[in-house]
Coordinates of C-alpha atoms in Angstrom, one line a residue:
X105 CA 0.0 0.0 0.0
X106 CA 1.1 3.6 -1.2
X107 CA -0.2 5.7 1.5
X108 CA 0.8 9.7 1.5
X109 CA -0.1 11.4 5.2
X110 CA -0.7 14.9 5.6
X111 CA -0.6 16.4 9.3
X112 CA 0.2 19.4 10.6
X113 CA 2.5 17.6 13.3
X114 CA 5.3 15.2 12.8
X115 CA 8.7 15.0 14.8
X116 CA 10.8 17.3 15.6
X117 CA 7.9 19.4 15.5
X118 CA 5.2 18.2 18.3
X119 CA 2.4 20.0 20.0
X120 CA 0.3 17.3 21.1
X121 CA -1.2 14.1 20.8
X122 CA -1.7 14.1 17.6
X123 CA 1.6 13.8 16.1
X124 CA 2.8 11.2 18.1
X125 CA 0.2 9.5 16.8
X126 CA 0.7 9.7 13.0
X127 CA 4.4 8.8 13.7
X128 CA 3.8 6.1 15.5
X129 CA 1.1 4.9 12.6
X130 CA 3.9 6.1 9.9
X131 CA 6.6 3.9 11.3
X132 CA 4.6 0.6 12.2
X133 CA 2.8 0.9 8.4
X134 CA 6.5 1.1 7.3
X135 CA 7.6 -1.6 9.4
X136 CA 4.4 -3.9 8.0
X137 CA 6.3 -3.3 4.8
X138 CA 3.8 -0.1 3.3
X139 CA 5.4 3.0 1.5
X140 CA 4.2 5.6 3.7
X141 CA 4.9 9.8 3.0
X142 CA 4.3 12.0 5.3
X143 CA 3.9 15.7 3.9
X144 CA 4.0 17.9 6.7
X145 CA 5.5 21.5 8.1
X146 CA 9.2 22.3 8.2
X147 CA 11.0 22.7 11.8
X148 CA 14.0 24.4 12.5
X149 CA 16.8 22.2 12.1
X150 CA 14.9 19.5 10.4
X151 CA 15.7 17.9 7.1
X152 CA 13.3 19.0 3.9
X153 CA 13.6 15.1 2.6
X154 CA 14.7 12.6 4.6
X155 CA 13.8 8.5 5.1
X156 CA 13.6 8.2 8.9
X157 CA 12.4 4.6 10.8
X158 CA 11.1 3.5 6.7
X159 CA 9.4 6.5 6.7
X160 CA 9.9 9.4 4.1
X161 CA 8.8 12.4 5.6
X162 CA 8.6 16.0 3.3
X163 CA 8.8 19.1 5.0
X164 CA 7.2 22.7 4.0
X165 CA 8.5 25.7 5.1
X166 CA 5.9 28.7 5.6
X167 CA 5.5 31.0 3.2
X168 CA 5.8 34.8 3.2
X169 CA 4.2 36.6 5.0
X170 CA 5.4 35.3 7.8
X171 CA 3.4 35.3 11.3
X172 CA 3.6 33.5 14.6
X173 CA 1.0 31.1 14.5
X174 CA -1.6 32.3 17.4
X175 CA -5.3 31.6 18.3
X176 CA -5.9 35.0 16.8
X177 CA -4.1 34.3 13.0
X178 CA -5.1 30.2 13.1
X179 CA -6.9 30.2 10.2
X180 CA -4.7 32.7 8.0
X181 CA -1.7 30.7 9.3
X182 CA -3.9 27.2 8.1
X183 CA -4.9 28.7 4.8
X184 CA -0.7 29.6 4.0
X185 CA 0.3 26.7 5.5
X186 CA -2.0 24.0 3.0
X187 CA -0.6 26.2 -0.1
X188 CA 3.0 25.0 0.7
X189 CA 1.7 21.3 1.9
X190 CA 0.3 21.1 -1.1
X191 CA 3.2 22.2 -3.0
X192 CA 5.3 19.6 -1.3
X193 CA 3.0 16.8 -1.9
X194 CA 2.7 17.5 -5.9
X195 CA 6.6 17.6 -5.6
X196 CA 6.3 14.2 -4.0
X197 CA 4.1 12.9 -6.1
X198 CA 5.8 13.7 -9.4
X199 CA 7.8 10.3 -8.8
X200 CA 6.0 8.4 -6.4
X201 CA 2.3 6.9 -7.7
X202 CA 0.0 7.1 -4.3
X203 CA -2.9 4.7 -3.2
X204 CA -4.6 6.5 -1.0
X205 CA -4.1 10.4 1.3
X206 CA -4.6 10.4 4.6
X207 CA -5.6 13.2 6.4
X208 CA -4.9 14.0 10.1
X209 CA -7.5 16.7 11.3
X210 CA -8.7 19.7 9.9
X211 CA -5.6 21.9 9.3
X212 CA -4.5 20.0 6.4
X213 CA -8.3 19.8 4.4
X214 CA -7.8 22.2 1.7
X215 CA -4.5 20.4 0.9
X216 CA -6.1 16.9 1.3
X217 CA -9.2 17.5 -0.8
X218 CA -6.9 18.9 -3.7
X219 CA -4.6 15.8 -3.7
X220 CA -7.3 13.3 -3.5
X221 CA -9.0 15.2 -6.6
X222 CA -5.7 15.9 -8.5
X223 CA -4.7 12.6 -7.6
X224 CA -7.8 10.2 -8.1
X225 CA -7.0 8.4 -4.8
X226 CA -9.2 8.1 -2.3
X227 CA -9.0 10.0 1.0
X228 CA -9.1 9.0 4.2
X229 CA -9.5 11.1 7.4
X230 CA -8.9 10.5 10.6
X231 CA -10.6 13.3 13.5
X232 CA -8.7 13.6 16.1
X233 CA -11.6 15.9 17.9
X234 CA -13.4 18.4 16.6
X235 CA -14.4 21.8 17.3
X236 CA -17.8 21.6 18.4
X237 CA -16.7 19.1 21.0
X238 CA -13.8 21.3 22.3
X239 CA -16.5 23.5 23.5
X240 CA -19.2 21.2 25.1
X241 CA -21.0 21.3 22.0
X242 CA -21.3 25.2 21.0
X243 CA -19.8 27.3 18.5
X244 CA -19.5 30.6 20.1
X245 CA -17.7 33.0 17.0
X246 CA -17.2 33.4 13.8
X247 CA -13.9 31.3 14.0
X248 CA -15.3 28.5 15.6
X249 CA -17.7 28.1 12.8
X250 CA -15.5 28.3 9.9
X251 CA -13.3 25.2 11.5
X252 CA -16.9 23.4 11.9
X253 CA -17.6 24.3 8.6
X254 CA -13.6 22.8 7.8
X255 CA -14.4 19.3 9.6
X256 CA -17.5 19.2 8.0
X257 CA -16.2 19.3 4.4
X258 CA -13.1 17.1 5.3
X259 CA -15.7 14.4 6.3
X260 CA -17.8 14.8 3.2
X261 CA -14.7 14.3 0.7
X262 CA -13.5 11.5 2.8
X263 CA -14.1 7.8 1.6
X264 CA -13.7 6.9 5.2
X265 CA -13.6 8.4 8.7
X266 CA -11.3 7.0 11.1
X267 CA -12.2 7.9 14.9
X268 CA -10.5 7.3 18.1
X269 CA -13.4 5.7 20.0
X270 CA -17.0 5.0 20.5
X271 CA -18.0 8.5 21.8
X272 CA -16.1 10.3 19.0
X273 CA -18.0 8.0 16.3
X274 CA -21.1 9.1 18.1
X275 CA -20.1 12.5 17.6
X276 CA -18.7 13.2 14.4
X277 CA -21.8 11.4 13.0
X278 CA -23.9 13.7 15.0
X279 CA -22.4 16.7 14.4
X280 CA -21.3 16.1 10.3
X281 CA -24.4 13.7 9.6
X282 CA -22.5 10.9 8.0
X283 CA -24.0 7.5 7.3
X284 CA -22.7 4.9 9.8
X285 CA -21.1 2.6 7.6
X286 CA -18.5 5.4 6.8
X287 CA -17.2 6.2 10.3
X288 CA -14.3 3.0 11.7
X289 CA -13.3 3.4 15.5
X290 CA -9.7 2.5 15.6
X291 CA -8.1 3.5 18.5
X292 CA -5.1 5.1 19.4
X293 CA -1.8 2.7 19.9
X294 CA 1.1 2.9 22.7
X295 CA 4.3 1.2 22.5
X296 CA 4.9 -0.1 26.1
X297 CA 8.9 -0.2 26.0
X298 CA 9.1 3.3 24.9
X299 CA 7.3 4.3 28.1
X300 CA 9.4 2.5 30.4
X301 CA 12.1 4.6 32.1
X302 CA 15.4 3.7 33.6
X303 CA 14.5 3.1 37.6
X304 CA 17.8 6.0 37.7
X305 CA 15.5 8.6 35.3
X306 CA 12.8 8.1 37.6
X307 CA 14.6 8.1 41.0
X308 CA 16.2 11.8 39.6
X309 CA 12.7 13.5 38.7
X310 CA 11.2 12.2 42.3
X311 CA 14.2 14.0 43.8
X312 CA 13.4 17.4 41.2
X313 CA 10.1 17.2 42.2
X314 CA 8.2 14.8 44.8
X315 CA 10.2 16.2 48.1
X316 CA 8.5 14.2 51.0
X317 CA 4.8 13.6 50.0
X318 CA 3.0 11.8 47.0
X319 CA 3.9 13.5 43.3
X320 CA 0.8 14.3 41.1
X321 CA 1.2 14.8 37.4
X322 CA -0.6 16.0 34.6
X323 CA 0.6 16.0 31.4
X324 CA -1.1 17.6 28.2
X325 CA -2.1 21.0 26.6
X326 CA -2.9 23.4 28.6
X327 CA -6.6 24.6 27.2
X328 CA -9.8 25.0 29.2
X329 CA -11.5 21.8 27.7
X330 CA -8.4 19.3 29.4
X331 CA -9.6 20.4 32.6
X332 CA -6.2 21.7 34.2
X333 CA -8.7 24.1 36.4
X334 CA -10.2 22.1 38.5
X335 CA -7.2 19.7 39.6
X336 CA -5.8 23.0 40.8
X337 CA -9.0 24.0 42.4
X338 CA -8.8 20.8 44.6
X339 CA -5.5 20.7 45.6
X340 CA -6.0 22.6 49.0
X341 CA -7.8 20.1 49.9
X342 CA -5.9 17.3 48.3
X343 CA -3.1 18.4 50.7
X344 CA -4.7 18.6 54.0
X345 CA -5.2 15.3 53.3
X346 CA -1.6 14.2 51.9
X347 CA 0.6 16.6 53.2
X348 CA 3.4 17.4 51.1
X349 CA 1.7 16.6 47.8
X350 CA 3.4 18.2 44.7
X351 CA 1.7 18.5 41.7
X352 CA 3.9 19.0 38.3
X353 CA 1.9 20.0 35.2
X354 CA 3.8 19.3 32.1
X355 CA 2.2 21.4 28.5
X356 CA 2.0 24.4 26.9
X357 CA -0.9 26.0 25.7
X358 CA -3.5 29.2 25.7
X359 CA -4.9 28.5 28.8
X360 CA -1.2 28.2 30.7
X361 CA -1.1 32.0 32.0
X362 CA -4.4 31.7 33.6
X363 CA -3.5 28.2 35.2
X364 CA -0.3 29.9 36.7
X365 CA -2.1 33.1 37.7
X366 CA -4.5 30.4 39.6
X367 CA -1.6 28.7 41.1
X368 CA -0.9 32.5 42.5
X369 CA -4.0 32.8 43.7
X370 CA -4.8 29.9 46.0
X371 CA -0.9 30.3 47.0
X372 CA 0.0 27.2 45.3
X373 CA 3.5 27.7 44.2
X374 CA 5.6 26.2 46.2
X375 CA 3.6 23.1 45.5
X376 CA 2.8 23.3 42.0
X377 CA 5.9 23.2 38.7
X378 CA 5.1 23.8 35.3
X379 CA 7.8 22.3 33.4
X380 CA 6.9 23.8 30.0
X381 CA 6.8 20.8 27.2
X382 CA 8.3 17.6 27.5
X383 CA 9.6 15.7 24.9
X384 CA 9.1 11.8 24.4
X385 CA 12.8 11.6 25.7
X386 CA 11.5 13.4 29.1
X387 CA 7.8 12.0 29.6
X388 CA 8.2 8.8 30.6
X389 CA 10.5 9.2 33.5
X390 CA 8.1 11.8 34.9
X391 CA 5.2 9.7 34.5
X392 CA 6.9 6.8 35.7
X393 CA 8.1 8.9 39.1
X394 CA 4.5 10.3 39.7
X395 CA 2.3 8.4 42.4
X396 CA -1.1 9.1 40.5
X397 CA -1.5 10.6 36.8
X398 CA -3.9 12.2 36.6
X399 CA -6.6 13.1 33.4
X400 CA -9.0 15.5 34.4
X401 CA -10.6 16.4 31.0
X402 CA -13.6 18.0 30.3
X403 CA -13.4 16.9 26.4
X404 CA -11.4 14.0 25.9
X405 CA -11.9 11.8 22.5
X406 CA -9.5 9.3 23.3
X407 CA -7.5 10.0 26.4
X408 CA -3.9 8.9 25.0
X409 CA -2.0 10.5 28.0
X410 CA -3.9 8.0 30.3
X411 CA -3.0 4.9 27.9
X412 CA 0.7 6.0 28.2
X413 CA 0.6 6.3 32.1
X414 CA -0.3 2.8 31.5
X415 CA 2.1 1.7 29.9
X416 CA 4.5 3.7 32.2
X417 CA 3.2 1.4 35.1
X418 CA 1.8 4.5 37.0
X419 CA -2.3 4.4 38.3
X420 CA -4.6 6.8 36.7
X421 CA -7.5 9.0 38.2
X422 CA -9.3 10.3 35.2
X423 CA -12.6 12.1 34.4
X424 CA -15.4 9.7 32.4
X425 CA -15.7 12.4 29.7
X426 CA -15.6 11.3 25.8
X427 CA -13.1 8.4 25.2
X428 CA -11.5 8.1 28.7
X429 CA -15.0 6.6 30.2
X430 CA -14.1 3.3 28.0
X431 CA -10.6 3.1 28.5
X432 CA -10.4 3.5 31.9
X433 CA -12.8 0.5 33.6
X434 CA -13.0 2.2 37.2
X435 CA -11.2 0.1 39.9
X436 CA -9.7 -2.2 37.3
X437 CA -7.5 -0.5 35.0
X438 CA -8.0 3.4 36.9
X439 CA -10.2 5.2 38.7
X440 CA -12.8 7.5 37.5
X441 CA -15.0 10.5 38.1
X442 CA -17.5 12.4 36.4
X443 CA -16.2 15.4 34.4
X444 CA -16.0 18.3 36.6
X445 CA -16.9 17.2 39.6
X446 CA -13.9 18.7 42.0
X447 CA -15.4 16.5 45.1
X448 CA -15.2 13.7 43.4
X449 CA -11.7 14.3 41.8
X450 CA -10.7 14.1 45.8
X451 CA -11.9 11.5 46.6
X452 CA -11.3 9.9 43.5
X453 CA -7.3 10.6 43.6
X454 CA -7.0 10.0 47.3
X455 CA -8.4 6.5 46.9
X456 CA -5.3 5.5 44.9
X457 CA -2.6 7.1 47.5
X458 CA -4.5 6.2 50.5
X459 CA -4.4 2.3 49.7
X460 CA -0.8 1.7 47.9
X461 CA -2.3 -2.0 47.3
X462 CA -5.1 -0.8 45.0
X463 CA -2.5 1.6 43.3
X464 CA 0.1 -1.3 42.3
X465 CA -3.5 -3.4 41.5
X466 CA -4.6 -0.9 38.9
X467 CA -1.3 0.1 37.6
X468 CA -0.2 -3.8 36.6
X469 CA -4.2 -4.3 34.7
X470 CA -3.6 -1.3 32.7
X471 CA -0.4 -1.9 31.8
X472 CA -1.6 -5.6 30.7
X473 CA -4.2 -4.4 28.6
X474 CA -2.5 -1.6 27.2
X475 CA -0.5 -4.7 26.1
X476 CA -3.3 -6.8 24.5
X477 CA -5.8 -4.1 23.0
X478 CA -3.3 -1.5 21.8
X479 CA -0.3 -2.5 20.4
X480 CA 1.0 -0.7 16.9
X481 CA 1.2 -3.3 14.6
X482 CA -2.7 -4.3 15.2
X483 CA -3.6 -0.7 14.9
X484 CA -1.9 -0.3 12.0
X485 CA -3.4 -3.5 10.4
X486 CA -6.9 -1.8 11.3
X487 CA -6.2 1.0 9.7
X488 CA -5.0 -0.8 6.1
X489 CA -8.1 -2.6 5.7
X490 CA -9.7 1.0 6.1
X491 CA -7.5 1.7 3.3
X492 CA -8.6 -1.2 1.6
X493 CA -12.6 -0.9 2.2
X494 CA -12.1 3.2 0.6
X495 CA -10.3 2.0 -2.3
X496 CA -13.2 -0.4 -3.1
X497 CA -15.7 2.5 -2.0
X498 CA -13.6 4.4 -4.8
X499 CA -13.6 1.9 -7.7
X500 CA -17.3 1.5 -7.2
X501 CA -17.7 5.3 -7.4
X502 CA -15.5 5.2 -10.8
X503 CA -17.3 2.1 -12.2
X504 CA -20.8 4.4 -11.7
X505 CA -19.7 7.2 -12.8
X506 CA -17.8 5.6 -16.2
X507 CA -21.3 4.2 -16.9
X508 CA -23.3 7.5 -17.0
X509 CA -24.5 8.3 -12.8
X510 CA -24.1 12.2 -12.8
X511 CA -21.7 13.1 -10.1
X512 CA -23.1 14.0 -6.5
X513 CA -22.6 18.0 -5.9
X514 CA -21.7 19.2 -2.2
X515 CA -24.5 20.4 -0.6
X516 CA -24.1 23.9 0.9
X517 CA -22.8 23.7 4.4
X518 CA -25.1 24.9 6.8
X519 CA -23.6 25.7 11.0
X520 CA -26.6 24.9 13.0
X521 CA -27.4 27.1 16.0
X522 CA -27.2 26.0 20.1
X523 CA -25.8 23.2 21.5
X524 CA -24.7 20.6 18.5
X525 CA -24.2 17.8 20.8
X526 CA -27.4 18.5 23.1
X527 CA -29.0 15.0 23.8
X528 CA -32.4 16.3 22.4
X529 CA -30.4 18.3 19.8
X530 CA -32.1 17.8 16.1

């Protein structure tokens, strides 16, 4: 299979989840013997061309104008960025015949949609989450909507949608209207050696940053919908009854200068570290040193952060919003609370360092079924026969259309008003 990924994330350059995830799918297609591209921005110091780990990746630098990319210039910054990813797929593809584009979220659409029509190859597209979800459902500006608008086009042109979990298929079918049979869940993957840190890493970060009580972490971006808020809102009383907790939160993000002003607030420093972002070189030894990770989302499609404590043989306290409330099975693989909820966050986290047996119990079940259920190579074989199923979906397309259907014309795309994901929403 001839696969060509667009995302707008790929090592060196990392700003979540998101493109740890397409390299990890990159390399373990590669390894299953596919040719596998991935088109995606330059970084400083990075190579334009290079094969890395059986992977080819292609680079594009921004074009002039240049401007920092902010929440404020987003979708300029999208719209000049998918001019020069498109120029450096065409370039690629001069040379190299493709079966099928995949693309990873909705900063890369405009490029997608032109490859897969300059192209004839089918397209793919996997949503990572979506904007209507990042905000409990609402749209609340102008900007909001046009990425809604985005999402929804990138789920029309796509022969297949790929989805993270059960929730998220429930919610990009709600929100986009696509017939069932098009949206797969095929969750995220984790590679369990790569989160297992030296016992010396670990025993130097609990020194850093445990001093004599339990070490909380969290680990993610730091935006309103991950829920960073409300852990900090109960750690007063997390403390009274663990004294010395620490708490190290480890992200960037738009939401970072309110969580430290926060921190100020409720006199939290001396207690709380914001280490800035950590690399995959960094993370596991932090997650590996903390007594409790824990995942306090609001939105959450997957919950990969909570999968990889998992793997890092640490328990996990996480809220049952979106994809989290099937990964974690509460007191088997984690413990759970509803999204929100500070009281139960408490109690919740101080069940796991009140009763260190419970906290080993949990830790060793996630670890072994992070093991069974989420290995690369099977997620990577998942996703092939989705390649497979939209290549057929394509040649029956071309077969109608060679024999006289008329082609199907977009309908105009229409941003409903309210609450998209309302239960009683219609």
């Amino acid at each position: 299979m001839r696969v060509l990924m667009l995302s707008w994330e790929y090592p060196p350059v990392l700003v979540g989840g998101l493109g740890r995830h397409v390299h990890a799918l990159a390399t373990s297609l590669a390894a299953a013997g596919h040719d596998v591209t991935v088109v995606t921005r330059y970084g400083d110091g990075a190579a334009l061309d290079e094969r890395v780990e059986g992977v080819r990746v292609v680079r594009a630098p921004e074009d002039p104008p240049l401007f920092p990319l902010t929440n404020h210039t987003l979708l300029a910054w999208t719209m000049a960025f998918n001019h020069a990813l498109t120029r450096a797929a065409l370039a690629v593809t001069v040379d190299t015949p493709v079966d099928v584009v995949h693309a990873h979220d909705w900063l890369v659409t405009h490029a997608a949609v032109t490859l897969k029509h300059h192209l004839g190859a089918p397209l793919v597209a996997t949503v990572h989450a979506t904007e209507a979800g990042r905000h409990q459902g609402w749209l609340p500006n102008d900007t909001n909507r046009c990425i809604h608008s985005v999402e929804w086009w990138l789920t029309y042109e796509a022969r297949r949608v790929l989805v993270c979990s059960d929730h998220m298929r429930w919610e990009v079918s709600r929100l986009f209207d696509l017939p069932g049979g098009k949206v797969e869940v095929i969750p995220n993957g984790v590679d369990i050696q790569a989160w297992q840190a030296p016992s010396s890493a670990i025993a130097r970060v609990r020194q850093q940053y445990a001093g004599s009580g339990p070490l909380l972490v969290y680990a993610g971006r730091l935006v309103y919908e991950k829920g960073v808020q409300d852990l900090i809102a109960a750690l007063p009383r997390l403390r009274r009854r663990h004294p010395g907790l620490r708490l190290v939160v480890a992200g960037e993000g738009p939401h970072g200068d309110a969580l430290r002003d926060e921190v100020k607030r409720r006199r939290l420093q001396r207690c709380v570290t914001f280490t800035g972002f950590l690399s995959q070189d960094q993370l596991p030894a932090l997650l590996g040193a903390a007594d409790c990770v824990v995942v306090p989302s609001l939105y959450e499609p997957f919950g990969m952060i909570a999968l990889e404590a998992g793997a890092a043989g640490t328990p996990v306290v996480a809220a049952a919003s979106g994809g989290l409330a099937k990964l974690i099975e509460p007191g088997v693989t984690g413990m759970t609370f509803p999204a929100g909820d500070q009281d139960r966050l408490v109690e919740a986290v101080s069940s796991v360092l009140s009763d260190e047996i419970l906290a080993r119990r949990l830790a060793r079940r996630a670890r072994e079924v992070a093991a069974a259920r989420y290995g690369w190579p099977s997620i990577a074989e998942r996703t092939v026969a989705a390649y497979q199923r939209a290549l057929r979906d394509e040649q029956v397309l071309q077969e109608r259309l060679a024999a006289g259907a008329a082609p199907t014309v977009m309908p105009r795309i229409v941003v409903p008003e309210g609450n998209l994901l309302a239960q009683d929403a219609t």
